[in-house]
PDB file of C-alpha atoms in Angstrom:
ATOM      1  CA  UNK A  63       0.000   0.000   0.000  1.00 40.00           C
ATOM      2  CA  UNK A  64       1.417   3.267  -0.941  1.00 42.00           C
ATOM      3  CA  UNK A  65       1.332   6.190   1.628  1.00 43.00           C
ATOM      4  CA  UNK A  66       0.444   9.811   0.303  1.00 44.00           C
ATOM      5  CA  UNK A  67       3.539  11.627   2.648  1.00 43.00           C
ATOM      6  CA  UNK A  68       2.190  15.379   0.401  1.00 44.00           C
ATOM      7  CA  UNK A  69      -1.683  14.228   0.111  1.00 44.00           C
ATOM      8  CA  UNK A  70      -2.387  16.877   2.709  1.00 48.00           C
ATOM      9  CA  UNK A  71      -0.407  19.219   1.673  1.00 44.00           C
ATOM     10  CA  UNK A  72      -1.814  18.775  -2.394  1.00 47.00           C
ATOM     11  CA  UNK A  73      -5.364  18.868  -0.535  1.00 46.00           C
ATOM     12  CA  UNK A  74      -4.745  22.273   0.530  1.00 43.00           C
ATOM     13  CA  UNK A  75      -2.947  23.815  -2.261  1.00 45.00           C
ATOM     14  CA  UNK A  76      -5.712  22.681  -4.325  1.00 44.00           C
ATOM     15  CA  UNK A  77      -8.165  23.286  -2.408  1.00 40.00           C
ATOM     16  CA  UNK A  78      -6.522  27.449  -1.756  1.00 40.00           C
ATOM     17  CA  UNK A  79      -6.938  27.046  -5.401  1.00 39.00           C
ATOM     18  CA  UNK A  80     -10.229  25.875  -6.055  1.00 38.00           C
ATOM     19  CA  UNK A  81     -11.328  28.334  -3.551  1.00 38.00           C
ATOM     20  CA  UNK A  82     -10.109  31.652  -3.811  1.00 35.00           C
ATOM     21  CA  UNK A  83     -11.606  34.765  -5.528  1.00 33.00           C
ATOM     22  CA  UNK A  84     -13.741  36.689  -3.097  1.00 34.00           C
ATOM     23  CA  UNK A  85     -13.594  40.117  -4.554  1.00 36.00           C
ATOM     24  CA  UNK A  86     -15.317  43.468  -4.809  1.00 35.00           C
ATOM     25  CA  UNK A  87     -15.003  47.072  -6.891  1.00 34.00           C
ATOM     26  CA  UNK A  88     -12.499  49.676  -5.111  1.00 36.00           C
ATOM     27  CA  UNK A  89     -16.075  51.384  -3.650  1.00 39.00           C
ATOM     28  CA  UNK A  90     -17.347  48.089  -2.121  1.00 46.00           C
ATOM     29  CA  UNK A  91     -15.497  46.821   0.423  1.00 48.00           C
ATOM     30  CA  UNK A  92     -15.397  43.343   1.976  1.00 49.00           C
ATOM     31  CA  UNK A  93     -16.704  42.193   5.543  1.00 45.00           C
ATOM     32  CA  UNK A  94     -15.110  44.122   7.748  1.00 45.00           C
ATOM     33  CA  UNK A  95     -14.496  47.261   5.772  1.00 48.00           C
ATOM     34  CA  UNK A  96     -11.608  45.710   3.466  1.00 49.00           C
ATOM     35  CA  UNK A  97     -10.998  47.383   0.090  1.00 50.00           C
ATOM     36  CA  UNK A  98      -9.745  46.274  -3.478  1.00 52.00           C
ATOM     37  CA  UNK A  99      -7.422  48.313  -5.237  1.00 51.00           C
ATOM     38  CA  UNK A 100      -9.111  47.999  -8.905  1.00 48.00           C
ATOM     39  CA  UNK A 101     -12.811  49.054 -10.052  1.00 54.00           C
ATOM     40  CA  UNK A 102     -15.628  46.488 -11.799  1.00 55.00           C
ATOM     41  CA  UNK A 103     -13.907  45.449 -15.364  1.00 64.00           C
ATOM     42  CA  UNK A 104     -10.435  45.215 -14.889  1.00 80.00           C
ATOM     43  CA  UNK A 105      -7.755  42.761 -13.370  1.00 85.00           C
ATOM     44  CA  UNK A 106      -8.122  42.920  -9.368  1.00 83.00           C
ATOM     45  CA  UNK A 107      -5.587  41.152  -7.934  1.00 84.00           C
ATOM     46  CA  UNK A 108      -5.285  40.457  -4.156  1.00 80.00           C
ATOM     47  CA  UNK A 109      -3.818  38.040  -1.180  1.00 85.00           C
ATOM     48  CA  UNK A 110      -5.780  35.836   0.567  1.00 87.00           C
ATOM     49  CA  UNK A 111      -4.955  32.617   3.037  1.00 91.00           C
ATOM     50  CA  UNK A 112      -7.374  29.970   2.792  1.00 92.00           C
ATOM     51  CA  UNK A 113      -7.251  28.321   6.214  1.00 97.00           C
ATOM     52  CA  UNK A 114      -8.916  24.641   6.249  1.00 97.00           C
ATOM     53  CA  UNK A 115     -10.476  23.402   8.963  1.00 98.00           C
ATOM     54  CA  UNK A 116     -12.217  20.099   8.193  1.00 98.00           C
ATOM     55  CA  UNK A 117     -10.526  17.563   6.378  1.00 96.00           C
ATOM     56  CA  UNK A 118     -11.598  14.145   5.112  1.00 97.00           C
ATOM     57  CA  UNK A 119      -9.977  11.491   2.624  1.00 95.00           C
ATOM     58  CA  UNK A 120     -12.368   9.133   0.904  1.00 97.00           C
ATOM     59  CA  UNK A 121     -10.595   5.933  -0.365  1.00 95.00           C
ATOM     60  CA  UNK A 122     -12.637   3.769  -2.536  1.00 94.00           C
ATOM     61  CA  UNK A 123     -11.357   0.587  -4.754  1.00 86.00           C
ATOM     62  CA  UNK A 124      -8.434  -1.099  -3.544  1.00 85.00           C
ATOM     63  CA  UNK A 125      -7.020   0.200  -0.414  1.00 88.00           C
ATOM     64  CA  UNK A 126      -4.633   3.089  -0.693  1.00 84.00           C
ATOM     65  CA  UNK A 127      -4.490   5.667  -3.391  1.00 87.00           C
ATOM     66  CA  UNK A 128      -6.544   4.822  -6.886  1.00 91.00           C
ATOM     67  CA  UNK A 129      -7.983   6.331  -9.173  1.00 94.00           C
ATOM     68  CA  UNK A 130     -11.367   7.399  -7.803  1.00 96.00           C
ATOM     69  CA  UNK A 131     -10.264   8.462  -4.334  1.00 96.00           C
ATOM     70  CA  UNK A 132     -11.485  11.851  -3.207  1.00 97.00           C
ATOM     71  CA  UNK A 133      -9.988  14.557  -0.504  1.00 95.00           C
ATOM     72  CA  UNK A 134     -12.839  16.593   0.607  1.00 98.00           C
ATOM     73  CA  UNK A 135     -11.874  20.393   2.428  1.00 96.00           C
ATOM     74  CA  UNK A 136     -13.689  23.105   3.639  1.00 97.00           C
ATOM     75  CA  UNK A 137     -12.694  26.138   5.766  1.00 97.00           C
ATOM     76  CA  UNK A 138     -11.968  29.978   6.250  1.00 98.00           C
ATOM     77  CA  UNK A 139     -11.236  32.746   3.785  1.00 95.00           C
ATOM     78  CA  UNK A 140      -8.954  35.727   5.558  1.00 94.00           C
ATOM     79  CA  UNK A 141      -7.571  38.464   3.791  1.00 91.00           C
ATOM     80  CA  UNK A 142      -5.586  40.345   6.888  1.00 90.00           C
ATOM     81  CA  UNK A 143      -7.138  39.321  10.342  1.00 91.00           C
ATOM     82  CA  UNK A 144     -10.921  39.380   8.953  1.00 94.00           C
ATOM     83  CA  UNK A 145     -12.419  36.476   7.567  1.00 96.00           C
ATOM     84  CA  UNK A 146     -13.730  37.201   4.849  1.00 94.00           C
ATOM     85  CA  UNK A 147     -15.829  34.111   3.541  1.00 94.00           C
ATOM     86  CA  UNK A 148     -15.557  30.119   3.736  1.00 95.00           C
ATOM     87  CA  UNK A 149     -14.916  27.623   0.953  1.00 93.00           C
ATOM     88  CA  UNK A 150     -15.712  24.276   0.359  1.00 95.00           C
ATOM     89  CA  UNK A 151     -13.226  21.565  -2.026  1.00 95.00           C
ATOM     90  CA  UNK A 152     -13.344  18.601  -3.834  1.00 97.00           C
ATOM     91  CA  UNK A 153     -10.723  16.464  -5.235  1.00 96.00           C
ATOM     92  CA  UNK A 154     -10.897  13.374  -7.164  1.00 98.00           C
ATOM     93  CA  UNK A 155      -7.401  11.795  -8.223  1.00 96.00           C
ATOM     94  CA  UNK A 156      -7.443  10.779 -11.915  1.00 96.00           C
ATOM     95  CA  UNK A 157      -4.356   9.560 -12.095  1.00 95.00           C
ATOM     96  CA  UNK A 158      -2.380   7.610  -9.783  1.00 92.00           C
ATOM     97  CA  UNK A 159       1.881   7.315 -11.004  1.00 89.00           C
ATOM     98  CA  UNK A 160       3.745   4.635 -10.673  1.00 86.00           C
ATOM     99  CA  UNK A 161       6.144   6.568  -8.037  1.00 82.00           C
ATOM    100  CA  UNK A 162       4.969   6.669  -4.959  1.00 76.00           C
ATOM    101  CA  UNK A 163       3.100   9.828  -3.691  1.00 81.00           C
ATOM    102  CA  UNK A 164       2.816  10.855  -7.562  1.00 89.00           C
ATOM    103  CA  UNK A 165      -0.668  11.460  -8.896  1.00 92.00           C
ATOM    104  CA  UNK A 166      -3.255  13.823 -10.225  1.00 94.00           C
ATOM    105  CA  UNK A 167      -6.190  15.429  -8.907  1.00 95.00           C
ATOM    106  CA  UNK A 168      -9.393  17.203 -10.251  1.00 97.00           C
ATOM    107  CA  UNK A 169     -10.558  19.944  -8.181  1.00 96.00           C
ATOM    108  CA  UNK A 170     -13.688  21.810  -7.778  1.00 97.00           C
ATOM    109  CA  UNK A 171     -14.546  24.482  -5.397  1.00 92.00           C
ATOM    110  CA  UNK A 172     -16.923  27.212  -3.790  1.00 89.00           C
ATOM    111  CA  UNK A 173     -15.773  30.063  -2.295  1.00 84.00           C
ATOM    112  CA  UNK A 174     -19.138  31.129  -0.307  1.00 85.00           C
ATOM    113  CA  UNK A 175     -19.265  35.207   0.032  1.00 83.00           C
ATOM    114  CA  UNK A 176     -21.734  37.671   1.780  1.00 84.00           C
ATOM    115  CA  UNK A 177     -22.671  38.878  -2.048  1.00 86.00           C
ATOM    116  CA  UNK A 178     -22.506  35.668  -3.768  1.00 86.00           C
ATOM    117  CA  UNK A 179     -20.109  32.613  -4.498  1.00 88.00           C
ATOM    118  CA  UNK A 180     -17.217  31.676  -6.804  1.00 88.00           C
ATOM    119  CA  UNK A 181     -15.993  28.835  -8.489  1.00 92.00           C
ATOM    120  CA  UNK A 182     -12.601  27.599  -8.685  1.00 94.00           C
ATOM    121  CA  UNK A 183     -11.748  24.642 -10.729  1.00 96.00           C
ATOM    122  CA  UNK A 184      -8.380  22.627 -12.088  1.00 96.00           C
ATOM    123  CA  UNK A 185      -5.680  19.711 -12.413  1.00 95.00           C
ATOM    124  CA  UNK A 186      -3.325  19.812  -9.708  1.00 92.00           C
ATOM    125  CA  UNK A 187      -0.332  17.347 -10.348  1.00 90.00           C
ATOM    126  CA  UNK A 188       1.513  16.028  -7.814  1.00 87.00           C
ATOM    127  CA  UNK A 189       4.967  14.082  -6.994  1.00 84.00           C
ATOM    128  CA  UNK A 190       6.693  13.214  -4.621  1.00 79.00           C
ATOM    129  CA  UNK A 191       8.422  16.506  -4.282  1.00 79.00           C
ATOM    130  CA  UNK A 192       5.003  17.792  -3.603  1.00 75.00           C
ATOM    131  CA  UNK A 193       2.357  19.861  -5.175  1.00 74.00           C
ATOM    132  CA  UNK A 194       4.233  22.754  -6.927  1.00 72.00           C
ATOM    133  CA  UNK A 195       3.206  25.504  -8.397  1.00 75.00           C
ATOM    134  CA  UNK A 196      -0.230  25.692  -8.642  1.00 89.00           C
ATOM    135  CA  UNK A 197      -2.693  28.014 -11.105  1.00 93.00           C
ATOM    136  CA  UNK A 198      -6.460  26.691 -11.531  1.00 93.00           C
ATOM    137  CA  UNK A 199      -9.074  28.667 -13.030  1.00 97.00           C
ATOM    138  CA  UNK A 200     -12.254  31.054 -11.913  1.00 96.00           C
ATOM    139  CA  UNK A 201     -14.855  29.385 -13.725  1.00 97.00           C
ATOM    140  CA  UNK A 202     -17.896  31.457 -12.584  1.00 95.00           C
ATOM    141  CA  UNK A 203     -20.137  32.818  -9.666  1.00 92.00           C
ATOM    142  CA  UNK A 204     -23.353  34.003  -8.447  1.00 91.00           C
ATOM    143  CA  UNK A 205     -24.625  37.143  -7.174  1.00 90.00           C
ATOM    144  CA  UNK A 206     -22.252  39.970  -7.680  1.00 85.00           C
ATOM    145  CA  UNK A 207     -19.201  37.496  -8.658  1.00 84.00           C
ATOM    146  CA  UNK A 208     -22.215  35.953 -11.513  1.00 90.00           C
ATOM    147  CA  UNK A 209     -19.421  37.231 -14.498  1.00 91.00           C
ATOM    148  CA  UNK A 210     -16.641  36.241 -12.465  1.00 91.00           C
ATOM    149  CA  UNK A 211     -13.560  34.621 -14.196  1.00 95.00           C
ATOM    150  CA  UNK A 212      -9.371  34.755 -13.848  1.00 95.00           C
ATOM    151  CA  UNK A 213      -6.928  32.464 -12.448  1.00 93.00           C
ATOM    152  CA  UNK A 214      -5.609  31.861  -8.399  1.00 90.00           C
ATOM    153  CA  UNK A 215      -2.232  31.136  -7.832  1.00 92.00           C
ATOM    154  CA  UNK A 216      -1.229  29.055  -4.192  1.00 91.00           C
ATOM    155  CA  UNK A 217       1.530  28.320  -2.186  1.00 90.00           C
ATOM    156  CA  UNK A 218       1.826  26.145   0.555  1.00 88.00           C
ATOM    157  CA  UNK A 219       2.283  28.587   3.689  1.00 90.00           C
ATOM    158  CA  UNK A 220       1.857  25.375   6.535  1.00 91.00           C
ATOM    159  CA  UNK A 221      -0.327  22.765   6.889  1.00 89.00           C
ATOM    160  CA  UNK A 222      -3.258  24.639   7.140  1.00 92.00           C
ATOM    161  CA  UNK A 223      -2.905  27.890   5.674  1.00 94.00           C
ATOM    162  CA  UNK A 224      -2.065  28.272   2.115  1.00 91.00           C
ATOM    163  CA  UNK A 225      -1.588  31.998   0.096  1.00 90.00           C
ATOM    164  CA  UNK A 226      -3.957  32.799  -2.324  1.00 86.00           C
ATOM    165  CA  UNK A 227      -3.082  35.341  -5.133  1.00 85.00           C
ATOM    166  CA  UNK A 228      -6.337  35.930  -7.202  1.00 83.00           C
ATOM    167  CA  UNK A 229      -6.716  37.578 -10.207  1.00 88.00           C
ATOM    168  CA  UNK A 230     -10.079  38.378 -10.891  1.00 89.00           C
ATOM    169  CA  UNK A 231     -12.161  39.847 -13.647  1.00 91.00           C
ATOM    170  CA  UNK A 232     -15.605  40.495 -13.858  1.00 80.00           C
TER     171      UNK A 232
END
């Protein structure tokens, strides 16, 4: 049976991906009075640390990572000491390498805001090295985010926090 030694980690960074665009025009802030730089129609890019706090790994087939398997996250969005929203993940691994602790993952999320939500949505390859970089796409939204699309880009901050860069146009 192979052990995933970065499945946690890969969880996260995918799920900081699949889960991070909450956004609003320079004259609407955020909860708690937080600002973006850029009006409606243009690039906005900001930070963000997606903080999980549930966790589960669902193997099915033969015991130990196969194709089918799914990591399912949820958690906190905080941009500065205010959270700002929550997000919920889902990761299905599609591939599983012959190396141990290599495989891919398909990865859908929600990012759940007071105006609306966003989805996040991508491939994350892993190896044994770990995740990587990691870009995944904005693939839409509701309420105010309803036109939202873009790219977020993660890194691995520990192993519950990851940094969010989102770049978001709507």
């Amino acid at each position: 049976m192979r052990r995933f030694s970065h499945f946690g980690r890969a969880a996260v960074l995918a799920i900081a991906l699949v889960c991070a665009a909450p956004v609003s025009a320079a004259a609407d802030p955020l909860p708690g009075g937080i600002y973006l730089p850029y009006p409606i129609g243009r690039e906005q890019v900001f930070e963000l640390v997606l903080r999980q706090t549930q966790f589960s790994f669902v193997d099915v087939g033969t015991p130990g990572p196969s194709q089918g398997d799914e990591f399912v996250l949820s958690g906190d969005l905080l941009q500065g000491a205010a959270t700002v929203g929550t997000f919920g993940e889902v990761c299905t691994l599609t591939r599983v390498g012959p190396v141990a602790d290599s495989f891919d993952q398909q990865c859908v999320g929600t990012l759940v805001l007071a105006d609306g939500q966003i989805t996040i949505q991508g491939i994350v390859s892993v190896t044994a090295a770990g995740p990587g970089d990691i870009t995944v796409a904005i693939t839409g939204g509701t309420g105010r985010y309803r036109t939202a699309h873009g790219y977020v880009h993660a890194t691995l901050i520990n192993a519950t926090d990851t940094g969010l860069t989102v770049h978001l146009i709507r």
